[in-house]
Coordinates of C-alpha atoms in Angstrom, one line a residue:
M138 CA 13.6 33.3 -5.2
S139 CA 10.9 35.9 -5.9
P140 CA 9.7 38.1 -3.1
S141 CA 6.3 36.3 -3.0
T142 CA 7.9 32.8 -2.7
P143 CA 8.2 31.8 1.0
E144 CA 11.5 30.4 2.1
T145 CA 11.8 26.7 2.5
W146 CA 12.6 25.2 5.8
Q147 CA 15.9 24.1 4.4
T148 CA 16.8 27.7 3.4
K149 CA 16.0 29.0 6.9
V150 CA 18.1 26.3 8.5
A151 CA 21.0 26.9 6.2
K152 CA 21.0 30.6 7.1
K153 CA 20.9 29.8 10.8
Q154 CA 23.8 27.4 10.5
V155 CA 25.9 30.1 8.8
E156 CA 25.1 32.4 11.7
I157 CA 26.1 29.7 14.2
K158 CA 29.4 29.0 12.6
A159 CA 30.3 32.7 12.2
A160 CA 29.9 33.2 16.0
V161 CA 32.9 30.9 16.7
P162 CA 36.3 32.7 16.7
P163 CA 38.6 31.0 14.1
E164 CA 41.3 30.4 16.7
W165 CA 38.9 28.1 18.6
L166 CA 38.3 25.8 15.7
L167 CA 39.8 22.3 15.7
P168 CA 42.3 21.6 12.9
A169 CA 40.5 20.4 9.7
T170 CA 42.6 17.3 9.9
T171 CA 41.1 16.2 13.2
T172 CA 39.6 12.7 13.1
P173 CA 37.9 12.2 16.4
P174 CA 37.7 8.8 18.0
K175 CA 34.4 7.5 19.4
N176 CA 35.4 8.7 22.9
V177 CA 36.2 12.4 22.5
L178 CA 36.8 13.3 26.2
D179 CA 40.6 13.5 25.8
I180 CA 40.6 15.9 22.8
P181 CA 40.7 19.1 24.9
R182 CA 44.1 18.0 26.2
Q183 CA 45.3 16.8 22.8
C184 CA 44.1 19.5 20.4
G185 CA 46.4 22.3 21.6
L186 CA 43.6 25.0 21.7
L187 CA 43.6 25.3 25.5
S188 CA 46.5 26.6 27.6
E189 CA 47.6 24.7 30.6
K190 CA 45.9 27.2 32.8
E191 CA 42.6 26.9 30.8
L192 CA 42.9 23.1 31.2
D193 CA 43.4 23.5 34.9
I194 CA 40.4 25.9 35.3
T195 CA 38.1 23.6 33.4
E196 CA 39.2 20.3 34.8
S197 CA 40.5 20.6 38.3
Y198 CA 37.7 22.2 40.4
D199 CA 34.1 21.8 41.2
A200 CA 31.9 25.0 41.2
V201 CA 32.3 25.6 45.0
E202 CA 36.1 25.5 44.7
L203 CA 36.1 27.7 41.5
L204 CA 33.9 30.3 43.3
E205 CA 36.4 30.5 46.1
K206 CA 39.2 31.2 43.7
L207 CA 37.1 33.8 41.9
S208 CA 36.2 35.5 45.1
T209 CA 39.8 35.8 46.2
G210 CA 41.1 36.9 42.7
T211 CA 43.2 33.8 42.2
F212 CA 41.3 33.5 38.9
T213 CA 39.6 36.4 37.2
S214 CA 36.1 36.0 35.8
A215 CA 37.5 37.0 32.4
E216 CA 40.0 34.1 32.3
V217 CA 37.5 31.6 33.7
T218 CA 34.9 32.7 31.2
E219 CA 37.4 32.5 28.3
A220 CA 38.4 29.0 29.3
F221 CA 34.8 27.6 29.5
C222 CA 33.8 29.4 26.3
K223 CA 36.7 27.8 24.4
R224 CA 36.1 24.4 25.9
A225 CA 32.3 24.7 25.0
A226 CA 33.3 25.6 21.4
I227 CA 35.4 22.5 21.2
A228 CA 32.6 20.4 22.7
Q229 CA 30.2 21.8 20.1
Q230 CA 32.5 20.8 17.2
L231 CA 32.6 17.2 18.4
T232 CA 29.2 16.6 19.9
S233 CA 26.7 19.3 18.6
C234 CA 25.7 20.1 22.1
L235 CA 25.0 23.8 21.7
T236 CA 22.3 25.9 20.1
E237 CA 23.0 29.6 20.8
T238 CA 26.3 31.0 21.9
M239 CA 26.7 34.3 23.8
Y240 CA 30.5 34.6 23.9
P241 CA 30.8 38.4 23.5
Q242 CA 28.1 39.0 26.1
A243 CA 29.8 36.6 28.5
K244 CA 33.1 38.4 28.1
E245 CA 31.5 41.7 28.8
R246 CA 29.7 40.3 31.8
A247 CA 33.0 38.8 33.1
K248 CA 34.8 42.2 32.6
F249 CA 32.0 43.9 34.6
L250 CA 32.3 41.4 37.5
D251 CA 36.1 41.7 37.6
E252 CA 35.8 45.5 37.8
Y253 CA 33.1 45.2 40.5
L254 CA 35.3 43.0 42.6
A255 CA 38.3 45.3 42.2
T256 CA 36.3 48.5 43.1
E257 CA 33.8 47.2 45.7
H258 CA 36.2 44.6 47.3
K259 CA 33.3 42.1 47.5
V260 CA 31.7 39.6 45.2
F261 CA 28.6 40.6 43.2
G262 CA 26.7 37.6 44.5
P263 CA 27.2 34.0 45.6
L264 CA 27.7 32.8 42.0
H265 CA 30.2 35.6 41.2
G266 CA 31.9 35.0 37.9
L267 CA 30.8 31.3 37.5
P268 CA 30.0 30.4 33.9
I269 CA 26.7 28.5 33.8
S270 CA 25.1 26.8 30.8
I271 CA 21.4 26.8 30.2
K272 CA 19.0 24.7 28.2
D273 CA 17.7 26.3 25.0
S274 CA 14.2 26.7 26.4
F275 CA 15.3 29.4 28.9
D276 CA 14.7 32.8 27.3
V277 CA 17.5 35.3 27.2
K278 CA 16.6 38.8 26.0
G279 CA 17.7 39.3 22.4
V280 CA 18.7 35.6 21.9
Q281 CA 16.6 33.1 20.0
S282 CA 14.8 30.3 21.8
T283 CA 13.8 28.0 18.9
I284 CA 13.8 24.8 21.0
G285 CA 14.6 23.0 17.7
F286 CA 11.4 24.1 15.8
V287 CA 12.2 25.6 12.3
S288 CA 9.0 27.6 12.5
F289 CA 10.3 29.3 15.6
L290 CA 13.2 30.8 13.6
D291 CA 10.5 33.3 12.3
R292 CA 9.6 34.4 15.8
E293 CA 10.6 37.8 17.3
L294 CA 13.6 37.6 19.7
P295 CA 12.6 37.3 23.4
Q296 CA 12.1 40.7 24.9
K297 CA 12.7 39.6 28.5
N298 CA 14.6 37.0 30.4
S299 CA 13.2 33.8 31.9
V300 CA 13.0 34.1 35.7
M301 CA 15.9 31.6 36.0
V302 CA 18.1 33.8 33.8
D303 CA 17.4 36.9 35.9
T304 CA 18.0 34.9 39.1
L305 CA 21.3 33.6 37.9
L306 CA 22.4 37.0 36.7
G307 CA 21.3 38.5 40.0
L308 CA 23.5 36.0 41.9
G309 CA 26.6 36.9 39.8
A310 CA 26.7 34.1 37.2
V311 CA 28.0 34.4 33.7
L312 CA 25.7 32.9 31.0
Y313 CA 27.6 31.9 27.8
V314 CA 25.8 29.1 25.9
K315 CA 22.4 27.5 25.4
T316 CA 22.2 23.8 24.9
N317 CA 20.7 21.4 22.4
I318 CA 17.4 19.6 22.7
P319 CA 15.2 17.2 20.6
Q320 CA 12.4 18.2 18.3
T321 CA 9.3 18.7 20.6
L322 CA 11.4 18.1 23.7
M323 CA 9.7 14.7 24.1
T324 CA 12.2 12.0 23.0
G325 CA 15.3 10.5 24.6
D326 CA 17.5 11.6 21.6
S327 CA 18.5 15.2 21.4
E328 CA 18.2 15.8 17.6
N329 CA 16.4 18.5 15.6
N330 CA 16.7 19.9 12.0
I331 CA 18.3 23.2 13.0
F332 CA 21.2 22.2 15.3
G333 CA 21.6 18.5 14.5
R334 CA 22.1 15.5 16.8
T335 CA 23.9 15.8 20.1
L336 CA 26.5 13.0 20.5
N337 CA 27.6 11.3 23.7
P338 CA 31.2 12.3 24.4
H339 CA 31.9 8.9 26.0
N340 CA 30.9 7.2 22.7
T341 CA 29.6 9.3 19.9
T342 CA 27.7 6.3 18.4
L343 CA 25.5 6.4 21.5
T344 CA 22.7 8.8 22.5
A345 CA 23.4 11.7 24.9
G346 CA 19.8 11.4 26.1
G347 CA 17.0 13.9 26.1
S348 CA 15.5 16.3 26.3
S349 CA 18.5 18.1 27.9
G350 CA 21.0 16.1 25.9
G351 CA 23.1 19.2 25.1
E352 CA 23.6 19.8 28.8
G353 CA 24.5 16.2 29.5
A354 CA 27.1 16.2 26.7
L355 CA 28.6 19.6 27.6
V356 CA 28.9 18.9 31.3
A357 CA 30.4 15.5 30.6
F358 CA 33.0 17.2 28.4
R359 CA 33.5 19.8 31.1
G360 CA 32.6 22.6 28.7
S361 CA 30.4 23.4 31.6
I362 CA 30.6 22.2 35.2
L363 CA 27.1 23.4 36.1
G364 CA 24.1 23.7 33.8
V365 CA 20.4 24.3 34.1
A366 CA 18.0 21.9 32.5
T367 CA 14.3 21.0 32.7
D368 CA 12.4 17.7 33.4
I369 CA 8.9 16.5 32.7
A370 CA 9.6 12.8 32.1
G371 CA 13.3 12.5 32.8
S372 CA 14.9 15.3 30.8
I373 CA 17.5 16.1 33.5
R374 CA 18.1 12.5 34.6
I375 CA 18.2 10.7 31.2
P376 CA 21.1 12.9 29.9
S377 CA 22.8 12.6 33.2
L378 CA 22.7 8.8 33.2
C379 CA 23.7 8.6 29.6
C380 CA 26.6 11.0 29.9
G381 CA 27.9 10.1 33.4
T382 CA 27.0 13.3 35.1
Y383 CA 25.0 14.2 38.2
G384 CA 21.5 15.4 37.8
F385 CA 18.7 16.5 40.2
K386 CA 15.0 16.8 39.4
P387 CA 13.3 18.8 42.2
T388 CA 9.7 18.7 43.3
S389 CA 7.9 20.9 40.8
G390 CA 7.8 24.6 41.9
R391 CA 10.9 24.5 44.2
V392 CA 13.1 26.1 41.4
P393 CA 11.9 28.9 39.2
F394 CA 10.5 27.7 35.9
G395 CA 8.6 30.7 34.6
G396 CA 9.2 32.6 31.3
Q397 CA 10.5 29.8 29.2
T398 CA 9.7 29.0 25.6
G399 CA 7.8 25.7 25.5
P400 CA 6.5 23.2 22.9
T401 CA 3.1 22.4 24.4
L402 CA -0.3 24.1 24.8
P403 CA 0.0 26.7 27.5
G404 CA -2.2 25.9 30.5
I405 CA -2.6 22.2 29.6
P406 CA -3.1 20.1 32.8
G407 CA -0.9 17.1 33.7
I408 CA 2.6 16.7 34.9
T409 CA 4.2 20.0 36.0
P410 CA 7.7 20.4 34.5
C411 CA 10.5 21.6 36.7
A412 CA 14.0 23.1 36.4
G413 CA 17.1 21.7 38.0
P414 CA 20.8 21.2 37.7
V415 CA 23.1 18.9 35.6
A416 CA 26.5 18.9 37.2
A417 CA 30.0 17.6 36.9
S418 CA 30.2 16.9 40.7
F419 CA 27.8 16.3 43.5
A420 CA 28.8 19.5 45.3
N421 CA 27.5 21.5 42.4
L422 CA 24.0 20.1 42.9
G423 CA 23.8 21.4 46.5
L424 CA 25.3 24.7 45.5
F425 CA 22.7 25.3 42.8
L426 CA 19.7 24.2 44.8
S427 CA 20.5 26.0 48.0
T428 CA 21.6 29.2 46.3
I429 CA 18.7 29.5 43.9
I430 CA 16.0 28.7 46.5
N431 CA 17.7 30.9 49.1
S432 CA 17.3 33.8 46.6
K433 CA 13.5 33.7 47.2
P434 CA 12.6 33.2 43.5
W435 CA 8.9 33.1 44.4
L436 CA 9.0 36.8 44.7
Q437 CA 9.7 36.9 40.9
D438 CA 7.9 33.8 39.7
S439 CA 4.3 32.9 40.6
T440 CA 5.0 29.2 39.6
T441 CA 7.5 28.9 42.4
H442 CA 6.5 27.8 45.9
A443 CA 7.5 30.0 48.8
V444 CA 9.3 27.2 50.5
P445 CA 12.8 28.2 51.8
W446 CA 15.8 25.8 51.6
R447 CA 16.3 23.8 54.8
Q448 CA 19.9 23.5 55.7
T449 CA 19.2 20.7 58.3
T450 CA 16.4 18.2 58.4
D451 CA 15.6 15.2 60.7
L452 CA 17.1 13.0 58.1
S453 CA 20.4 15.0 58.0
K454 CA 20.8 14.1 61.7
K455 CA 21.0 10.4 60.8
S456 CA 24.3 8.8 59.8
K457 CA 22.7 5.6 58.7
L458 CA 19.8 5.5 56.2
T459 CA 16.9 3.1 55.5
I460 CA 17.1 2.6 51.8
G461 CA 14.4 0.9 49.7
V462 CA 15.5 -0.9 46.5
L463 CA 13.0 -0.5 43.7
A464 CA 11.4 -3.8 42.9
D465 CA 12.0 -5.5 39.6
D466 CA 9.1 -4.9 37.2
P467 CA 8.6 -8.1 35.1
T468 CA 7.6 -6.0 32.1
L469 CA 10.8 -3.9 32.2
P470 CA 13.8 -6.2 32.3
L471 CA 17.1 -4.5 33.1
H472 CA 20.2 -4.7 31.0
P473 CA 23.0 -6.7 32.7
P474 CA 25.2 -3.6 33.4
V475 CA 22.3 -1.8 35.0
R476 CA 21.4 -4.8 37.1
R477 CA 25.1 -5.2 38.1
A478 CA 25.3 -1.5 39.1
I479 CA 22.2 -1.8 41.3
K480 CA 23.5 -5.0 42.9
N481 CA 27.0 -3.7 43.6
A482 CA 25.6 -0.4 45.0
T483 CA 23.2 -2.3 47.3
E484 CA 26.1 -4.5 48.6
K485 CA 28.3 -1.5 49.3
L486 CA 25.5 0.4 51.1
E487 CA 24.8 -2.6 53.3
A488 CA 28.5 -3.0 54.0
A489 CA 28.6 0.6 55.1
G490 CA 26.0 0.0 57.7
H491 CA 22.9 1.3 56.0
T492 CA 19.6 -0.7 56.2
V493 CA 18.6 -1.9 52.8
V494 CA 15.0 -3.0 52.2
H495 CA 14.5 -5.0 49.0
L496 CA 11.0 -3.9 48.0
K497 CA 8.6 -6.7 46.8
Y498 CA 6.8 -6.1 43.5
S499 CA 3.4 -4.6 44.0
E500 CA 1.2 -3.6 41.1
P501 CA -0.2 -0.4 42.7
T502 CA 3.4 1.0 43.0
S503 CA 4.9 -0.7 39.9
T504 CA 7.1 1.2 37.6
N505 CA 5.1 0.2 34.5
L506 CA 1.8 1.4 36.0
G507 CA 3.3 4.8 36.8
Q508 CA 4.8 5.2 33.3
R509 CA 1.6 4.0 31.6
F510 CA -0.6 6.7 33.1
A511 CA 2.1 9.4 32.9
M512 CA 2.7 8.8 29.2
E513 CA -1.1 8.8 28.7
S514 CA -1.2 12.3 30.3
F515 CA 1.0 13.6 27.5
T516 CA -1.6 12.8 24.9
I517 CA -4.5 14.9 26.1
D518 CA -3.8 18.1 24.0
P519 CA -6.7 18.1 21.4
S520 CA -4.8 20.4 19.1
A521 CA -1.5 18.5 19.1
T522 CA 0.3 21.8 19.6
S523 CA 3.9 20.4 19.2
I524 CA 3.0 18.7 16.0
G525 CA 1.5 22.0 14.7
H526 CA 4.8 23.7 15.3
L527 CA 6.5 21.1 13.0
D528 CA 3.8 21.4 10.4
A529 CA 4.0 25.2 10.3
S530 CA 7.4 24.9 8.6
G531 CA 7.0 21.7 6.7
E532 CA 10.1 20.2 8.3
P533 CA 10.4 16.4 8.6
W534 CA 10.0 14.6 11.9
I535 CA 13.2 13.2 13.4
K536 CA 13.4 9.4 13.6
S537 CA 13.0 9.1 17.4
L538 CA 9.8 11.2 17.3
L539 CA 8.4 9.0 14.5
M540 CA 9.1 6.0 16.7
T541 CA 7.5 7.7 19.8
L542 CA 4.3 8.5 17.9
S543 CA 4.1 5.4 15.8
G544 CA 1.1 3.9 17.7
P545 CA -2.6 4.6 17.0
P546 CA -3.8 8.2 17.4
P547 CA -4.6 9.2 21.0
K548 CA -8.2 9.3 22.0
K549 CA -10.0 12.6 22.4
Y550 CA -10.3 13.4 26.1
D551 CA -13.2 15.1 27.8
L552 CA -13.5 16.3 31.4
L553 CA -14.6 12.9 32.6
D554 CA -11.6 11.2 31.0
W555 CA -9.3 13.7 32.6
A556 CA -11.0 13.2 36.0
A557 CA -10.5 9.4 35.7
L558 CA -6.8 9.8 34.9
S559 CA -6.4 12.2 37.8
R560 CA -7.9 9.6 40.1
E561 CA -5.4 7.1 38.9
R562 CA -2.6 9.5 39.7
S563 CA -4.0 10.1 43.2
A564 CA -4.2 6.3 43.7
Y565 CA -0.6 5.9 42.6
Q566 CA 0.6 8.7 44.9
E567 CA -1.4 7.2 47.8
A568 CA 0.1 3.8 47.3
W569 CA 3.6 5.2 47.3
R570 CA 2.9 7.3 50.4
E571 CA 1.8 4.2 52.2
R572 CA 4.8 2.3 50.9
F573 CA 7.3 4.8 52.4
L574 CA 5.4 4.9 55.7
T575 CA 4.9 1.2 56.3
E576 CA 8.4 0.2 55.1
E577 CA 9.9 3.1 57.1
L578 CA 12.0 4.3 54.2
D579 CA 14.1 7.4 53.9
V580 CA 14.7 7.1 50.2
V581 CA 14.3 4.6 47.3
I582 CA 17.1 3.7 44.9
G583 CA 16.8 2.0 41.6
P584 CA 17.8 2.4 37.9
G585 CA 17.3 5.6 35.9
A586 CA 16.5 3.5 32.9
Q587 CA 16.4 -0.2 31.7
H588 CA 19.7 0.5 30.0
T589 CA 22.7 2.7 29.7
A590 CA 23.1 5.1 26.8
V591 CA 22.2 3.1 23.7
P592 CA 22.6 3.6 20.0
H593 CA 20.9 6.6 18.5
D594 CA 17.1 6.6 18.2
N595 CA 16.7 3.6 20.5
F596 CA 16.1 5.0 23.9
G597 CA 12.4 4.3 23.9
Y598 CA 10.0 5.3 26.7
P599 CA 11.4 6.5 30.1
P600 CA 9.5 4.4 32.7
F601 CA 12.1 4.7 35.5
T602 CA 12.2 8.5 35.4
V603 CA 8.7 9.4 34.5
M604 CA 7.2 7.4 37.4
W605 CA 8.8 9.9 39.7
N606 CA 7.4 12.9 37.7
W607 CA 4.0 11.3 37.9
L608 CA 4.5 11.2 41.7
D609 CA 6.1 14.7 41.7
Y610 CA 9.0 13.3 43.8
P611 CA 12.5 14.7 43.8
A612 CA 15.0 12.4 42.2
C613 CA 18.8 12.4 41.8
I614 CA 21.1 10.6 39.4
I615 CA 24.5 9.4 40.7
P616 CA 27.0 8.1 38.1
Y617 CA 28.3 4.7 39.2
G618 CA 30.3 2.2 37.2
K619 CA 30.4 1.5 33.5
A620 CA 29.1 -1.1 31.1
S621 CA 31.6 -3.9 30.5
K622 CA 31.5 -6.5 27.8
E623 CA 33.9 -8.6 29.9
L624 CA 31.7 -8.5 33.1
D625 CA 28.4 -8.7 31.2
P626 CA 29.2 -10.7 28.0
E627 CA 25.7 -12.2 27.4
P628 CA 23.4 -10.2 25.0
L629 CA 19.8 -9.6 26.1
V630 CA 17.0 -9.3 23.6
I631 CA 14.1 -7.3 24.9
E632 CA 10.8 -8.0 23.2
Q633 CA 7.9 -5.6 22.5
G634 CA 6.5 -4.5 25.8
D635 CA 3.9 -2.0 27.0
G636 CA 4.6 1.0 24.8
L637 CA 7.9 1.4 22.9
P638 CA 10.3 -1.5 23.1
A639 CA 13.5 -0.7 24.9
A640 CA 16.8 -1.3 23.2
S641 CA 18.2 -4.8 23.4
Y642 CA 21.6 -5.3 25.1
D643 CA 24.6 -5.7 22.9
P644 CA 27.7 -5.9 25.0
A645 CA 30.1 -4.6 22.4
L646 CA 28.0 -1.6 21.4
V647 CA 27.7 -0.1 24.9
D648 CA 31.0 -1.2 26.3
G649 CA 32.3 1.6 28.6
A650 CA 29.0 3.5 28.7
P651 CA 28.4 5.1 32.1
C652 CA 26.0 3.4 34.6
A653 CA 24.0 5.2 37.2
I654 CA 21.9 4.9 40.4
Q655 CA 18.7 7.0 40.9
V656 CA 17.7 8.2 44.4
A657 CA 14.1 9.3 45.1
A658 CA 12.3 10.8 48.1
P659 CA 8.7 11.9 48.8
R660 CA 7.3 15.2 47.5
F661 CA 8.9 18.3 48.9
Q662 CA 11.6 16.3 50.6
D663 CA 14.2 17.7 48.2
E664 CA 16.6 18.5 51.0
E665 CA 16.2 14.9 52.3
C666 CA 16.7 13.5 48.9
L667 CA 19.9 15.5 48.3
Y668 CA 21.3 14.6 51.8
A669 CA 20.6 10.9 51.2
A670 CA 22.1 11.1 47.7
K671 CA 25.2 12.7 49.2
V672 CA 25.5 9.9 51.7
I673 CA 25.0 7.3 49.0
D674 CA 27.5 9.0 46.6
D675 CA 30.1 9.1 49.4
V676 CA 29.7 5.3 49.7
L677 CA 29.7 4.5 46.0
N678 CA 32.1 7.1 44.6
G679 CA 33.9 8.6 47.7
T680 CA 35.9 7.4 50.6
S681 CA 33.2 6.0 52.8
I682 CA 33.4 2.2 53.4

């Protein structure tokens, strides 16, 4: 290639992939003879790469328990970091869940924290020594943030950390990997031309979700037990429901978001994205939210509201909840395993003494109405900034993006159009405010999607998550049950609806896929949402009866 000939996108990707592979220590590589099954969750115990202690560290504790052992010196930060780095490397080889790895930096950080504990006889901070994974969009000084765009490979390395990164480091965490995302961050399948497609560790023929699919897959694999993701239409909750993890989308501005690399036009109005946790256990959600918000991140990030974390609320004084069940939307039929999970959850909550209100369908609060206007709001950028990032390198669009943008070109918006859309949002918010008030609801539960994880490139639009973004309500995903071809043997064909068609239900294809329940509460009632979700999780997955 002559000096005047620009590199092709394929050459740039090939160079990056060589760099990625070189960053993995040879002793962490799976044997070349490894033929993984569709469900790869047992491979860490079978492959022989992890010691018994490393298996114990990565499998036996939630983050609260691990922090206690780190604070007492039962485990050193060095050995905990080594264990999670190795397990993340195994996860990457099986699911393509990572983008950037920071293994040497993580080991240096762990060494520093161990020395600090030994000399100061106290922890560095409340997250002392805990390895935490982060979505690729969070900037780390000196580490690429391509968010899957080949054209971003040419950008200078970030010169400063995202606010979230500085916050985590200030609290004592160890950052060791960044996780995979889809091209443009706007599809339910985490695939791009640089890092490939993230696979679901429960069944690698199914999607891991998006846009935080790398976090969902890594946490499900326990290559991380606590990760930080972002959500503008369901990007925390979709991977959580697909991969069987917990996920919490806060009200926008409760958790620091500033300083990230993004795909869209800076300053564009519409839904405000938020950051939040993907976690292997419910306890990790509360740990993350309370610790991050108690650190007063608004002092470092102008996008964060100065709203301290409330340890107790009026709702937390109640032992029994009033729980609304989201009404069926006739345009969005649920797959049988999802319907069964909602039905079983409702029955268990009623049996535990909670008041369950089956909400009647109402167009002003319907799921489809919310998703229709929310999805319209994503089309107002007159310069199609995300597409411009793709065109800049000449890379091809991934299949799920082609499907998402397969309709007619969006109309050109003027100020009057945006004002009209804003009025529709206000009307939807008002209708839901009235619904909570008149029905005397504490929270609403419902599905996170029409379906479980589905075959790749078939997730479609996210109505059951994006409706809560349109409202800016906090929402939590709780894993509950699994798809079963024995319990739900009848296929369901879903016809073209409003927007993208959802995948049809094939009992054999999704057998064993995780199911989930979504819990939502009004805006800024994040503490109430988390408390209610904990009560519900105790009933569904704990010891409560």
